[in-house]
Structures are given as C-alpha cells and as structure tokens.
GROMACS .gro file of N, CA and C in nm:
model
  306
    1LYS      N    1   0.458  -1.294  -1.318
    1LYS     CA    2   0.453  -1.433  -1.361
    1LYS      C    3   0.408  -1.518  -1.244
    2GLU      N    4   0.324  -1.614  -1.273
    2GLU     CA    5   0.275  -1.703  -1.170
    2GLU      C    6   0.243  -1.838  -1.234
    3GLU      N    7   0.309  -1.940  -1.188
    3GLU     CA    8   0.289  -2.076  -1.239
    3GLU      C    9   0.300  -2.082  -1.391
    4GLY      N   10   0.402  -2.014  -1.445
    4GLY     CA   11   0.425  -2.018  -1.588
    4GLY      C   12   0.334  -1.927  -1.669
    5ARG      N   13   0.246  -1.854  -1.603
    5ARG     CA   14   0.155  -1.764  -1.673
    5ARG      C   15   0.193  -1.619  -1.643
    6LEU      N   16   0.154  -1.533  -1.731
    6LEU     CA   17   0.174  -1.390  -1.710
    6LEU      C   18   0.038  -1.331  -1.672
    7LEU      N   19   0.027  -1.283  -1.548
    7LEU     CA   20  -0.100  -1.227  -1.500
    7LEU      C   21  -0.098  -1.076  -1.507
    8PHE      N   22  -0.212  -1.018  -1.538
    8PHE     CA   23  -0.225  -0.874  -1.542
    8PHE      C   24  -0.322  -0.833  -1.432
    9VAL      N   25  -0.279  -0.737  -1.351
    9VAL     CA   26  -0.362  -0.686  -1.242
    9VAL      C   27  -0.385  -0.538  -1.270
   10ARG      N   28  -0.511  -0.499  -1.278
   10ARG     CA   29  -0.544  -0.358  -1.300
   10ARG      C   30  -0.510  -0.280  -1.174
   11THR      N   31  -0.457  -0.161  -1.191
   11THR     CA   32  -0.422  -0.080  -1.074
   11THR      C   33  -0.544  -0.051  -0.989
   12ALA      N   34  -0.661  -0.039  -1.051
   12ALA     CA   35  -0.784  -0.013  -0.976
   12ALA      C   36  -0.819  -0.129  -0.883
   13ASP      N   37  -0.768  -0.248  -0.912
   13ASP     CA   38  -0.798  -0.367  -0.830
   13ASP      C   39  -0.701  -0.384  -0.714
   14ILE      N   40  -0.593  -0.308  -0.713
   14ILE     CA   41  -0.491  -0.321  -0.608
   14ILE      C   42  -0.539  -0.251  -0.481
   15ASP      N   43  -0.539  -0.323  -0.369
   15ASP     CA   44  -0.576  -0.266  -0.240
   15ASP      C   45  -0.454  -0.204  -0.173
   16TRP      N   46  -0.346  -0.281  -0.168
   16TRP     CA   47  -0.222  -0.232  -0.108
   16TRP      C   48  -0.105  -0.319  -0.151
   17VAL      N   49   0.014  -0.266  -0.131
   17VAL     CA   50   0.138  -0.334  -0.171
   17VAL      C   51   0.230  -0.335  -0.049
   18GLU      N   52   0.294  -0.448  -0.025
   18GLU     CA   53   0.388  -0.455   0.088
   18GLU      C   54   0.522  -0.510   0.043
   19ALA      N   55   0.627  -0.464   0.108
   19ALA     CA   56   0.762  -0.513   0.081
   19ALA      C   57   0.772  -0.657   0.130
   20TYR      N   58   0.845  -0.738   0.055
   20TYR     CA   59   0.863  -0.879   0.088
   20TYR      C   60   1.001  -0.921   0.040
   21ALA      N   61   1.103  -0.896   0.125
   21ALA     CA   62   1.244  -0.923   0.091
   21ALA      C   63   1.278  -0.847  -0.038
   22ASN      N   64   1.325  -0.916  -0.143
   22ASN     CA   65   1.358  -0.852  -0.270
   22ASN      C   66   1.238  -0.846  -0.365
   23TYR      N   67   1.121  -0.865  -0.311
   23TYR     CA   68   0.997  -0.869  -0.389
   23TYR      C   69   0.896  -0.774  -0.326
   24VAL      N   70   0.779  -0.766  -0.390
   24VAL     CA   71   0.664  -0.699  -0.330
   24VAL      C   72   0.546  -0.795  -0.338
   25LYS      N   73   0.458  -0.783  -0.241
   25LYS     CA   74   0.332  -0.856  -0.244
   25LYS      C   75   0.223  -0.756  -0.282
   26ILE      N   76   0.150  -0.788  -0.388
   26ILE     CA   77   0.041  -0.703  -0.434
   26ILE      C   78  -0.089  -0.766  -0.386
   27HIS      N   79  -0.160  -0.696  -0.299
   27HIS     CA   80  -0.287  -0.745  -0.245
   27HIS      C   81  -0.400  -0.687  -0.329
   28ALA      N   82  -0.475  -0.774  -0.395
   28ALA     CA   83  -0.587  -0.732  -0.480
   28ALA      C   84  -0.705  -0.823  -0.448
   29GLY      N   85  -0.797  -0.772  -0.367
   29GLY     CA   86  -0.909  -0.857  -0.324
   29GLY      C   87  -0.856  -0.971  -0.239
   30THR      N   88  -0.897  -1.092  -0.270
   30THR     CA   89  -0.851  -1.208  -0.195
   30THR      C   90  -0.719  -1.264  -0.250
   31ALA      N   91  -0.676  -1.213  -0.364
   31ALA     CA   92  -0.552  -1.261  -0.427
   31ALA      C   93  -0.431  -1.183  -0.379
   32VAL      N   94  -0.319  -1.253  -0.370
   32VAL     CA   95  -0.191  -1.190  -0.338
   32VAL      C   96  -0.092  -1.235  -0.446
   33HIS      N   97  -0.033  -1.138  -0.513
   33HIS     CA   98   0.063  -1.166  -0.620
   33HIS      C   99   0.200  -1.119  -0.576
   34ILE      N  100   0.302  -1.199  -0.606
   34ILE     CA  101   0.439  -1.164  -0.570
   34ILE      C  102   0.512  -1.125  -0.698
   35MET      N  103   0.584  -1.013  -0.688
   35MET     CA  104   0.652  -0.959  -0.805
   35MET      C  105   0.792  -0.913  -0.764
   36ARG      N  106   0.888  -0.939  -0.849
   36ARG     CA  107   1.025  -0.897  -0.817
   36ARG      C  108   1.041  -0.750  -0.855
   37GLU      N  109   1.016  -0.663  -0.761
   37GLU     CA  110   1.027  -0.518  -0.776
   37GLU      C  111   1.066  -0.460  -0.642
   38THR      N  112   1.111  -0.338  -0.644
   38THR     CA  113   1.138  -0.267  -0.519
   38THR      C  114   1.016  -0.180  -0.487
   39MET      N  115   1.007  -0.137  -0.363
   39MET     CA  116   0.898  -0.048  -0.324
   39MET      C  117   0.911   0.085  -0.398
   40ALA      N  118   1.032   0.133  -0.416
   40ALA     CA  119   1.052   0.260  -0.486
   40ALA      C  120   1.002   0.251  -0.630
   41SER      N  121   1.030   0.140  -0.698
   41SER     CA  122   0.983   0.127  -0.837
   41SER      C  123   0.831   0.112  -0.842
   42MET      N  124   0.772   0.043  -0.745
   42MET     CA  125   0.626   0.031  -0.740
   42MET      C  126   0.563   0.168  -0.717
   43GLU      N  127   0.624   0.245  -0.629
   43GLU     CA  128   0.572   0.378  -0.600
   43GLU      C  129   0.573   0.465  -0.727
   44ARG      N  130   0.676   0.451  -0.809
   44ARG     CA  131   0.683   0.526  -0.934
   44ARG      C  132   0.583   0.476  -1.037
   45MET      N  133   0.556   0.345  -1.039
   45MET     CA  134   0.466   0.285  -1.138
   45MET      C  135   0.319   0.315  -1.111
   46LEU      N  136   0.281   0.322  -0.984
   46LEU     CA  137   0.140   0.339  -0.949
   46LEU      C  138   0.100   0.486  -0.959
   47PRO      N  139  -0.025   0.513  -0.999
   47PRO     CA  140  -0.071   0.652  -1.013
   47PRO      C  141  -0.059   0.729  -0.881
   48HIS      N  142   0.012   0.840  -0.885
   48HIS     CA  143   0.040   0.918  -0.764
   48HIS      C  144  -0.086   0.966  -0.693
   49GLY      N  145  -0.186   1.008  -0.764
   49GLY     CA  146  -0.308   1.058  -0.700
   49GLY      C  147  -0.393   0.950  -0.637
   50LYS      N  148  -0.370   0.825  -0.674
   50LYS     CA  149  -0.451   0.714  -0.624
   50LYS      C  150  -0.380   0.629  -0.518
   51PHE      N  151  -0.248   0.629  -0.520
   51PHE     CA  152  -0.170   0.547  -0.428
   51PHE      C  153  -0.073   0.635  -0.351
   52ALA      N  154  -0.045   0.595  -0.228
   52ALA     CA  155   0.052   0.669  -0.147
   52ALA      C  156   0.127   0.574  -0.057
   53ARG      N  157   0.253   0.607  -0.034
   53ARG     CA  158   0.337   0.531   0.058
   53ARG      C  159   0.299   0.574   0.199
   54ILE      N  160   0.268   0.479   0.286
   54ILE     CA  161   0.230   0.512   0.423
   54ILE      C  162   0.332   0.459   0.524
   55HIS      N  163   0.425   0.382   0.475
   55HIS     CA  164   0.528   0.320   0.559
   55HIS      C  165   0.640   0.281   0.465
   56ARG      N  166   0.759   0.260   0.516
   56ARG     CA  167   0.868   0.221   0.425
   56ARG      C  168   0.839   0.089   0.356
   57SER      N  169   0.749   0.009   0.412
   57SER     CA  170   0.718  -0.121   0.353
   57SER      C  171   0.573  -0.132   0.304
   58THR      N  172   0.502  -0.019   0.291
   58THR     CA  173   0.361  -0.025   0.252
   58THR      C  174   0.320   0.090   0.161
   59ILE      N  175   0.251   0.055   0.052
   59ILE     CA  176   0.186   0.152  -0.036
   59ILE      C  177   0.038   0.115  -0.035
   60VAL      N  178  -0.049   0.216  -0.026
   60VAL     CA  179  -0.192   0.188  -0.015
   60VAL      C  180  -0.270   0.259  -0.126
   61ASN      N  181  -0.379   0.194  -0.169
   61ASN     CA  182  -0.474   0.255  -0.260
   61ASN      C  183  -0.560   0.348  -0.177
   62LEU      N  184  -0.554   0.477  -0.201
   62LEU     CA  185  -0.623   0.576  -0.117
   62LEU      C  186  -0.775   0.561  -0.122
   63ASP      N  187  -0.828   0.504  -0.230
   63ASP     CA  188  -0.972   0.481  -0.239
   63ASP      C  189  -1.020   0.373  -0.141
   64ARG      N  190  -0.927   0.293  -0.089
   64ARG     CA  191  -0.964   0.185   0.004
   64ARG      C  192  -0.959   0.228   0.150
   65VAL      N  193  -0.900   0.345   0.179
   65VAL     CA  194  -0.887   0.391   0.317
   65VAL      C  195  -1.023   0.439   0.368
   66VAL      N  196  -1.068   0.379   0.481
   66VAL     CA  197  -1.195   0.421   0.539
   66VAL      C  198  -1.180   0.487   0.675
   67GLU      N  199  -1.066   0.463   0.741
   67GLU     CA  200  -1.048   0.520   0.874
   67GLU      C  201  -0.900   0.525   0.911
   68MET      N  202  -0.864   0.629   0.985
   68MET     CA  203  -0.729   0.640   1.040
   68MET      C  204  -0.743   0.672   1.188
   69LYS      N  205  -0.678   0.593   1.272
   69LYS     CA  206  -0.683   0.617   1.416
   69LYS      C  207  -0.542   0.641   1.468
   70PRO      N  208  -0.526   0.742   1.555
   70PRO     CA  209  -0.394   0.765   1.614
   70PRO      C  210  -0.346   0.641   1.688
   71TRP      N  211  -0.220   0.614   1.676
   71TRP     CA  212  -0.156   0.500   1.741
   71TRP      C  213  -0.046   0.557   1.830
   72MET      N  214   0.051   0.482   1.865
   72MET     CA  215   0.159   0.527   1.952
   72MET      C  216   0.263   0.608   1.876
   73SER      N  217   0.326   0.701   1.945
   73SER     CA  218   0.442   0.777   1.895
   73SER      C  219   0.418   0.847   1.762
   74GLY      N  220   0.298   0.893   1.737
   74GLY     CA  221   0.269   0.964   1.613
   74GLY      C  222   0.231   0.877   1.496
   75ASP      N  223   0.233   0.746   1.515
   75ASP     CA  224   0.189   0.655   1.409
   75ASP      C  225   0.037   0.649   1.407
   76TYR      N  226  -0.018   0.597   1.297
   76TYR     CA  227  -0.162   0.578   1.285
   76TYR      C  228  -0.191   0.433   1.247
   77ASP      N  229  -0.310   0.390   1.282
   77ASP     CA  230  -0.364   0.261   1.239
   77ASP      C  231  -0.458   0.295   1.123
   78VAL      N  232  -0.435   0.238   1.005
   78VAL     CA  233  -0.514   0.267   0.886
   78VAL      C  234  -0.602   0.146   0.855
   79LEU      N  235  -0.732   0.168   0.848
   79LEU     CA  236  -0.826   0.060   0.816
   79LEU      C  237  -0.869   0.075   0.671
   80LEU      N  238  -0.859  -0.035   0.596
   80LEU     CA  239  -0.904  -0.036   0.457
   80LEU      C  240  -1.044  -0.095   0.447
   81SER      N  241  -1.112  -0.067   0.338
   81SER     CA  242  -1.246  -0.121   0.317
   81SER      C  243  -1.247  -0.273   0.310
   82THR      N  244  -1.133  -0.334   0.285
   82THR     CA  245  -1.121  -0.480   0.280
   82THR      C  246  -1.109  -0.541   0.419
   83GLY      N  247  -1.092  -0.456   0.521
   83GLY     CA  248  -1.072  -0.504   0.657
   83GLY      C  249  -0.926  -0.509   0.698
   84ALA      N  250  -0.836  -0.488   0.604
   84ALA     CA  251  -0.693  -0.489   0.636
   84ALA      C  252  -0.659  -0.370   0.725
   85ARG      N  253  -0.573  -0.393   0.823
   85ARG     CA  254  -0.523  -0.287   0.912
   85ARG      C  255  -0.375  -0.271   0.886
   86LEU      N  256  -0.335  -0.148   0.854
   86LEU     CA  257  -0.197  -0.118   0.820
   86LEU      C  258  -0.146  -0.006   0.909
   87LYS      N  259  -0.016   0.004   0.920
   87LYS     CA  260   0.045   0.110   1.000
   87LYS      C  261   0.090   0.225   0.910
   88LEU      N  262   0.054   0.345   0.951
   88LEU     CA  263   0.102   0.467   0.887
   88LEU      C  264   0.209   0.523   0.979
   89SER      N  265   0.333   0.523   0.934
   89SER     CA  266   0.441   0.573   1.020
   89SER      C  267   0.441   0.724   1.020
   90ARG      N  268   0.491   0.782   1.128
   90ARG     CA  269   0.488   0.928   1.142
   90ARG      C  270   0.567   0.998   1.033
   91SER      N  271   0.669   0.931   0.978
   91SER     CA  272   0.749   0.995   0.872
   91SER      C  273   0.671   1.010   0.741
   92TYR      N  274   0.564   0.935   0.723
   92TYR     CA  275   0.481   0.944   0.602
   92TYR      C  276   0.347   1.010   0.631
   93ARG      N  277   0.320   1.047   0.755
   93ARG     CA  278   0.189   1.098   0.796
   93ARG      C  279   0.148   1.224   0.721
   94ASP      N  280   0.241   1.317   0.701
   94ASP     CA  281   0.207   1.442   0.633
   94ASP      C  282   0.157   1.419   0.492
   95ARG      N  283   0.214   1.321   0.423
   95ARG     CA  284   0.171   1.292   0.286
   95ARG      C  285   0.025   1.249   0.282
   96ILE      N  286  -0.016   1.170   0.379
   96ILE     CA  287  -0.153   1.119   0.382
   96ILE      C  288  -0.249   1.226   0.432
   97GLU      N  289  -0.213   1.295   0.537
   97GLU     CA  290  -0.302   1.397   0.591
   97GLU      C  291  -0.330   1.506   0.488
   98ASP      N  292  -0.232   1.542   0.406
   98ASP     CA  293  -0.251   1.641   0.301
   98ASP      C  294  -0.355   1.596   0.199
   99ARG      N  295  -0.365   1.466   0.178
   99ARG     CA  296  -0.460   1.414   0.080
   99ARG      C  297  -0.603   1.410   0.133
  100PHE      N  298  -0.618   1.387   0.264
  100PHE     CA  299  -0.751   1.370   0.321
  100PHE      C  300  -0.804   1.491   0.394
  101ILE      N  301  -0.717   1.577   0.443
  101ILE     CA  302  -0.760   1.693   0.520
  101ILE      C  303  -0.736   1.817   0.435
  102THR      N  304  -0.841   1.892   0.408
  102THR     CA  305  -0.826   2.012   0.325
  102THR      C  306  -0.833   2.136   0.409
   0.00000   0.00000   0.00000
C-alpha cells in the first residue's frame, strides 16, 4: 500500500530487498517500496532460483549481479547492473558461489 493505493510490483522488476526495521524496502529500478514484512517471509515469497539472501538484511535478484569482489574477512562486494553495491557476508557466500560457479 502506498498513499492509499495498492501497488503491484512484478518479481522480475525487483533488483534487491533490504531490511528496514519491521519492514522491508523493495528496490525496483528507481522506485523504492516499503512493505510490512520480514526478510524471512520475503525470502519464502520470492522465486528461489532467481533471488538469494546475501546478507541477513539483503536479498538480491541474481539476474542483476554483474560482479563480485573479495572484501575483508571473507565478505564480498556485490555490484548490480543498476550500480548498487551490496555486501555479501561470509555466512551466505556458499549459497551465492554455488549458483555462479559450476
């Protein structure tokens, strides 16, 4: 819901999702939508083969990932096609590497 309207966002349009207190921020292009959901429920709602959790506070659309660079302490810097830079924590690294490295 936004300004009294009910908006529909196609999952294909979602770039990434971030935790925001008791809400989530859905980043889709230049728009950011706030929704009262938990990260766990968003992770269950989004298609598993297309989205992955890369941090306790971040879910990413795997089609938007263009580069991953090693960062400190086993973390990675993830660059999306939109220009967004996100952190991949080492505790989620195996999930992502399994998807991109065969």
